[in-house]
PDB file of C-alpha atoms in Angstrom:
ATOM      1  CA  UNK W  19      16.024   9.241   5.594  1.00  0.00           C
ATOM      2  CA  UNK W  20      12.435   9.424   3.944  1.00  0.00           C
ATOM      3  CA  UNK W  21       9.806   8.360   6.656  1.00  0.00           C
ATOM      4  CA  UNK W  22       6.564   6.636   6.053  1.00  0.00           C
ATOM      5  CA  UNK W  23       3.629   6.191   8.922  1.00  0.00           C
ATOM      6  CA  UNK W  24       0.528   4.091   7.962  1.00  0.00           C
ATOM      7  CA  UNK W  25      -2.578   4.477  10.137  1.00  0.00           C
ATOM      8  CA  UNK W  26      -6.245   3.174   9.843  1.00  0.00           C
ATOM      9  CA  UNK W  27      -5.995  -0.617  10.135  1.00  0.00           C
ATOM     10  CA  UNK W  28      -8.211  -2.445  12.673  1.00  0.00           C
ATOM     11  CA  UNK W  29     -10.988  -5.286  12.941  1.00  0.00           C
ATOM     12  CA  UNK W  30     -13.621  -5.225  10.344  1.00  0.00           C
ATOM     13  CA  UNK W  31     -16.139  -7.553   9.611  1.00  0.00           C
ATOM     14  CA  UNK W  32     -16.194  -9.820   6.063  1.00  0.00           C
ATOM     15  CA  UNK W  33     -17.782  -7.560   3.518  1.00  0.00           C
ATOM     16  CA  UNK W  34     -16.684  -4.433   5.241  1.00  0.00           C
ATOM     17  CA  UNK W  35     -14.519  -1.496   4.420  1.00  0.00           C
ATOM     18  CA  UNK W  36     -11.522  -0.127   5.696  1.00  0.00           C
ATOM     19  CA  UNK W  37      -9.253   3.206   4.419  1.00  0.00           C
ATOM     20  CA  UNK W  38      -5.602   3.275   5.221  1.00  0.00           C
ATOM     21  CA  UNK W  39      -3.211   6.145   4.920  1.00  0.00           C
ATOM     22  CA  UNK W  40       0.385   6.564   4.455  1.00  0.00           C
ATOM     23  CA  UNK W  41       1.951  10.221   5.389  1.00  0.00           C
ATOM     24  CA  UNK W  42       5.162  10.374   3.889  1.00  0.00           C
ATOM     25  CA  UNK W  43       8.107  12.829   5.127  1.00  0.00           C
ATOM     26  CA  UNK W  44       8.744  14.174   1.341  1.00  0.00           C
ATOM     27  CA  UNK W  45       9.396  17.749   0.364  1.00  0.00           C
ATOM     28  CA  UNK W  46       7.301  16.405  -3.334  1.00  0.00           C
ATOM     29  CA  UNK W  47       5.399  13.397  -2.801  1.00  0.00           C
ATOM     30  CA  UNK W  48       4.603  12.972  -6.489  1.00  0.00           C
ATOM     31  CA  UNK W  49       8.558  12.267  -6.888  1.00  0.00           C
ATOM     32  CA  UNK W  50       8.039   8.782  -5.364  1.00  0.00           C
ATOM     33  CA  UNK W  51       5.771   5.657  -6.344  1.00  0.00           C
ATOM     34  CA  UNK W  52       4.430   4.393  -3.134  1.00  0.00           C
ATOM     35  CA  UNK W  53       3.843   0.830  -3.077  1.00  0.00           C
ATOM     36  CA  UNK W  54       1.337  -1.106  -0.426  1.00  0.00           C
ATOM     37  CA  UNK W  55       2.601  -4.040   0.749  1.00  0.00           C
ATOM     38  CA  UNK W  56       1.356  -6.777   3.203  1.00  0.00           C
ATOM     39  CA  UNK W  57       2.174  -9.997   5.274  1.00  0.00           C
ATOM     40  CA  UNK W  58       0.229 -12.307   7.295  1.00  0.00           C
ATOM     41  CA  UNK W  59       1.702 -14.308  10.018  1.00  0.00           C
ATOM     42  CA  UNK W  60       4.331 -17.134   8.534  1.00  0.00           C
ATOM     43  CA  UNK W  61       3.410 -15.614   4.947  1.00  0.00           C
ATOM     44  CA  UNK W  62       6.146 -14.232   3.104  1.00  0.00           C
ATOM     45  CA  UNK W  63       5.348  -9.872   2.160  1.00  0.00           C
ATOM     46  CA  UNK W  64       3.214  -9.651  -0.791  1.00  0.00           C
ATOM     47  CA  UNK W  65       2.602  -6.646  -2.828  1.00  0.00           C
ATOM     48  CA  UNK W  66      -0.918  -5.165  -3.262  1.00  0.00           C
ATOM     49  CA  UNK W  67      -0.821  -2.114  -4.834  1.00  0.00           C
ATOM     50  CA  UNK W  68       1.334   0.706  -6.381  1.00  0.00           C
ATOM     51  CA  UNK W  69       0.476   4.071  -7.997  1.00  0.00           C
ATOM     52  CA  UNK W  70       3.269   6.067  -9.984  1.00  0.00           C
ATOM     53  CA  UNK W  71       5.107   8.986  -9.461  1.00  0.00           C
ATOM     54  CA  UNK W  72       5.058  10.377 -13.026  1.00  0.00           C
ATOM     55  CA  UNK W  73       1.529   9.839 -14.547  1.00  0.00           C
ATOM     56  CA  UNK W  74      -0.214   8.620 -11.550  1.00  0.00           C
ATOM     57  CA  UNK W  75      -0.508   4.916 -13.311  1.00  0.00           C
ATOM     58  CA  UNK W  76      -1.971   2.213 -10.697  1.00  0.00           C
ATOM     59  CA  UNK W  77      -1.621  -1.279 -10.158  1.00  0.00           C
ATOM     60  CA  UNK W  78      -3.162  -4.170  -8.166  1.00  0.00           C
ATOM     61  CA  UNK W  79      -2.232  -7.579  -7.521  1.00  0.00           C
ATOM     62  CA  UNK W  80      -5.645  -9.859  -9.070  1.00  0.00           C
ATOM     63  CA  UNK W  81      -6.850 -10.910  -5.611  1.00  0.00           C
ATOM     64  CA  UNK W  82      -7.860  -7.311  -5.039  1.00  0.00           C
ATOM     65  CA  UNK W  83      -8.839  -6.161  -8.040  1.00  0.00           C
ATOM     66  CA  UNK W  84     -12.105  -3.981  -7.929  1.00  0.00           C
ATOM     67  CA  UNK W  85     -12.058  -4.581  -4.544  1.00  0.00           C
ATOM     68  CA  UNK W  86      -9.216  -2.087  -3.237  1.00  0.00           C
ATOM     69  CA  UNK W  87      -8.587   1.371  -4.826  1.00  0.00           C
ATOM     70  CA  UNK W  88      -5.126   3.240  -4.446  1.00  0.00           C
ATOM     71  CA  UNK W  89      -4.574   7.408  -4.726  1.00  0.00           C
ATOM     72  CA  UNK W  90      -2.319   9.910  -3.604  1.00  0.00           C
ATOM     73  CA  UNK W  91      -2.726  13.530  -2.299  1.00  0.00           C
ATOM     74  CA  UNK W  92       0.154  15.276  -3.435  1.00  0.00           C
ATOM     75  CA  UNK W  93      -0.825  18.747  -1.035  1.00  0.00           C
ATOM     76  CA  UNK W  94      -1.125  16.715   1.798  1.00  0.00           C
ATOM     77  CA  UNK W  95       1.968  14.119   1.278  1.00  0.00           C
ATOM     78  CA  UNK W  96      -0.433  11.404   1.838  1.00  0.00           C
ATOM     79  CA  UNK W  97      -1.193   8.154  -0.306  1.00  0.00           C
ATOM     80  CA  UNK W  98      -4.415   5.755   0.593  1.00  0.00           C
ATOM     81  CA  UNK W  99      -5.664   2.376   0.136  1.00  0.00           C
ATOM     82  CA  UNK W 100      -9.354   2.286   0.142  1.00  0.00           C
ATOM     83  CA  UNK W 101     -10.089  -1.480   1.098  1.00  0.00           C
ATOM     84  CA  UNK W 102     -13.894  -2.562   0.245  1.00  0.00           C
ATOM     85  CA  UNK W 103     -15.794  -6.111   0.264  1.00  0.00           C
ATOM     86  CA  UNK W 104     -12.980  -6.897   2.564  1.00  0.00           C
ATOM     87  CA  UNK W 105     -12.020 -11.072   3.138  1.00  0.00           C
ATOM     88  CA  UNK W 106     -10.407 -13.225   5.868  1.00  0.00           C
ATOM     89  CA  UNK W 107      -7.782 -14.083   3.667  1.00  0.00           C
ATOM     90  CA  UNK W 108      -6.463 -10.037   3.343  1.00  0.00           C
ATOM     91  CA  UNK W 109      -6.263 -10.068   7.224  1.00  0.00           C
ATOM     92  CA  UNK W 110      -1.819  -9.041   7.745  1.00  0.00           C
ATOM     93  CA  UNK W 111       0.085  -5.991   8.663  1.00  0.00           C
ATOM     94  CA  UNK W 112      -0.117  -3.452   5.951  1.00  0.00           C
ATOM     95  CA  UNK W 113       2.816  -1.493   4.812  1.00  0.00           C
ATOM     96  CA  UNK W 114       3.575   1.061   2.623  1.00  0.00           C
ATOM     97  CA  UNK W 115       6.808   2.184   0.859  1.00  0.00           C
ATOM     98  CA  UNK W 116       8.357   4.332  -1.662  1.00  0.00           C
ATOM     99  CA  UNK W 117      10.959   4.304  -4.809  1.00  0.00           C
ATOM    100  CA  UNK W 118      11.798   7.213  -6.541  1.00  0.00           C
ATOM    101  CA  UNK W 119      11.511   5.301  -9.398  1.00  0.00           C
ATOM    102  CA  UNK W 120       8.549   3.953 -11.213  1.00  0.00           C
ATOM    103  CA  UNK W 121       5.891   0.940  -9.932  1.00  0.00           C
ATOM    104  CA  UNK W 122       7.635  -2.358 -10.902  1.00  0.00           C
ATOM    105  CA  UNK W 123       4.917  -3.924 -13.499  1.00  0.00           C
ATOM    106  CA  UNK W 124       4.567  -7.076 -11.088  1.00  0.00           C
ATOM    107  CA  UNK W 125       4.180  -6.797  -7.763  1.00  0.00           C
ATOM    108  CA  UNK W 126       6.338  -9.103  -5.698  1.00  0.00           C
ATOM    109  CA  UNK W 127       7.637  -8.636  -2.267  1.00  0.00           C
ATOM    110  CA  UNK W 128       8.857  -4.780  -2.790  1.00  0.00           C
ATOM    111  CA  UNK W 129      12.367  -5.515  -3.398  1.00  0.00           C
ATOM    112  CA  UNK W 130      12.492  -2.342  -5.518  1.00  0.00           C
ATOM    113  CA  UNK W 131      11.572   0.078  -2.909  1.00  0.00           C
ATOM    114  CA  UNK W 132      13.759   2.014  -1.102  1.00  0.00           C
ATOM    115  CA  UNK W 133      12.099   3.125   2.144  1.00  0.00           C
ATOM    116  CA  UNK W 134       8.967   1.609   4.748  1.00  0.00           C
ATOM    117  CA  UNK W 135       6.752   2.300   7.058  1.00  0.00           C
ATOM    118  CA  UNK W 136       5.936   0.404  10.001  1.00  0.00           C
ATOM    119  CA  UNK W 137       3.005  -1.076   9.227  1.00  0.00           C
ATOM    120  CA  UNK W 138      -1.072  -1.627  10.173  1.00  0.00           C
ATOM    121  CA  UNK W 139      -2.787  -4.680  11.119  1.00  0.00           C
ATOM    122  CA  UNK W 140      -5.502  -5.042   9.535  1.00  0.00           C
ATOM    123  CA  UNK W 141      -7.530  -7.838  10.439  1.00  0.00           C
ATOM    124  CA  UNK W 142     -10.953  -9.429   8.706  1.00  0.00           C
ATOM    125  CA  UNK W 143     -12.965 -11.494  11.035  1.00  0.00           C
ATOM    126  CA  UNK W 144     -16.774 -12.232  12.844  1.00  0.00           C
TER     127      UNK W 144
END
């Protein structure tokens, strides 16, 4: 089974920045759309990002738009989410996951992917 480890969460201040990674146990990483997901205590999973495995298209739910930036090294089997201006209200466990097919056009609670990691906590707070 495809295996997915996220790393880089922790406590950050409002307005701060955080980068998360996902390594992904893939022989071709760009075969897969990777999807970040997250959920916040008693909060059903929401997505927050995806970028595509064919022409690298990206996607963001509108509560983090210009905010959060997704990319993928293909060399390195890795895929990040580069989290700036961070809030209170994105404070959950982050997850990613992959589909071998393409990012679903809305993001909803990742339904569509196949495999997931086991998550960061990433949490915004003074």
């Amino acid at each position: 089974q495809l295996q997915l480890v996220e790393s880089g969460g922790g406590l950050v201040q409002p307005g701060g920045s955080l980068r998360l990674s996902c390594a992904v146990s893939a022989f071709t990483l760009d075969y897969y759309a990777i999807g970040w997901f997250r959920q916040a205590p008693g909060k059903e999973r929401e997505g927050v990002s995806c970028i595509s495995s064919g022409d690298g298209s990206t996607y963001y739910r509108d509560s983090v738009k210009g905010r959060f930036t997704i990319s993928r090294d293909n060399a390195k089997n890795t895929v990040y989410l580069q989290m700036k201006n961070l809030e209170p209200e994105d404070t959950a466990v982050y997850y990613c996951a992959a589909t071998p097919r393409l990012c679903p056009f809305l993001l909803g609670i990742g339904y569509e992917f196949d495999y997931w990691g086991q998550g960061t906590q990433v949490t915004v707070s003074s």
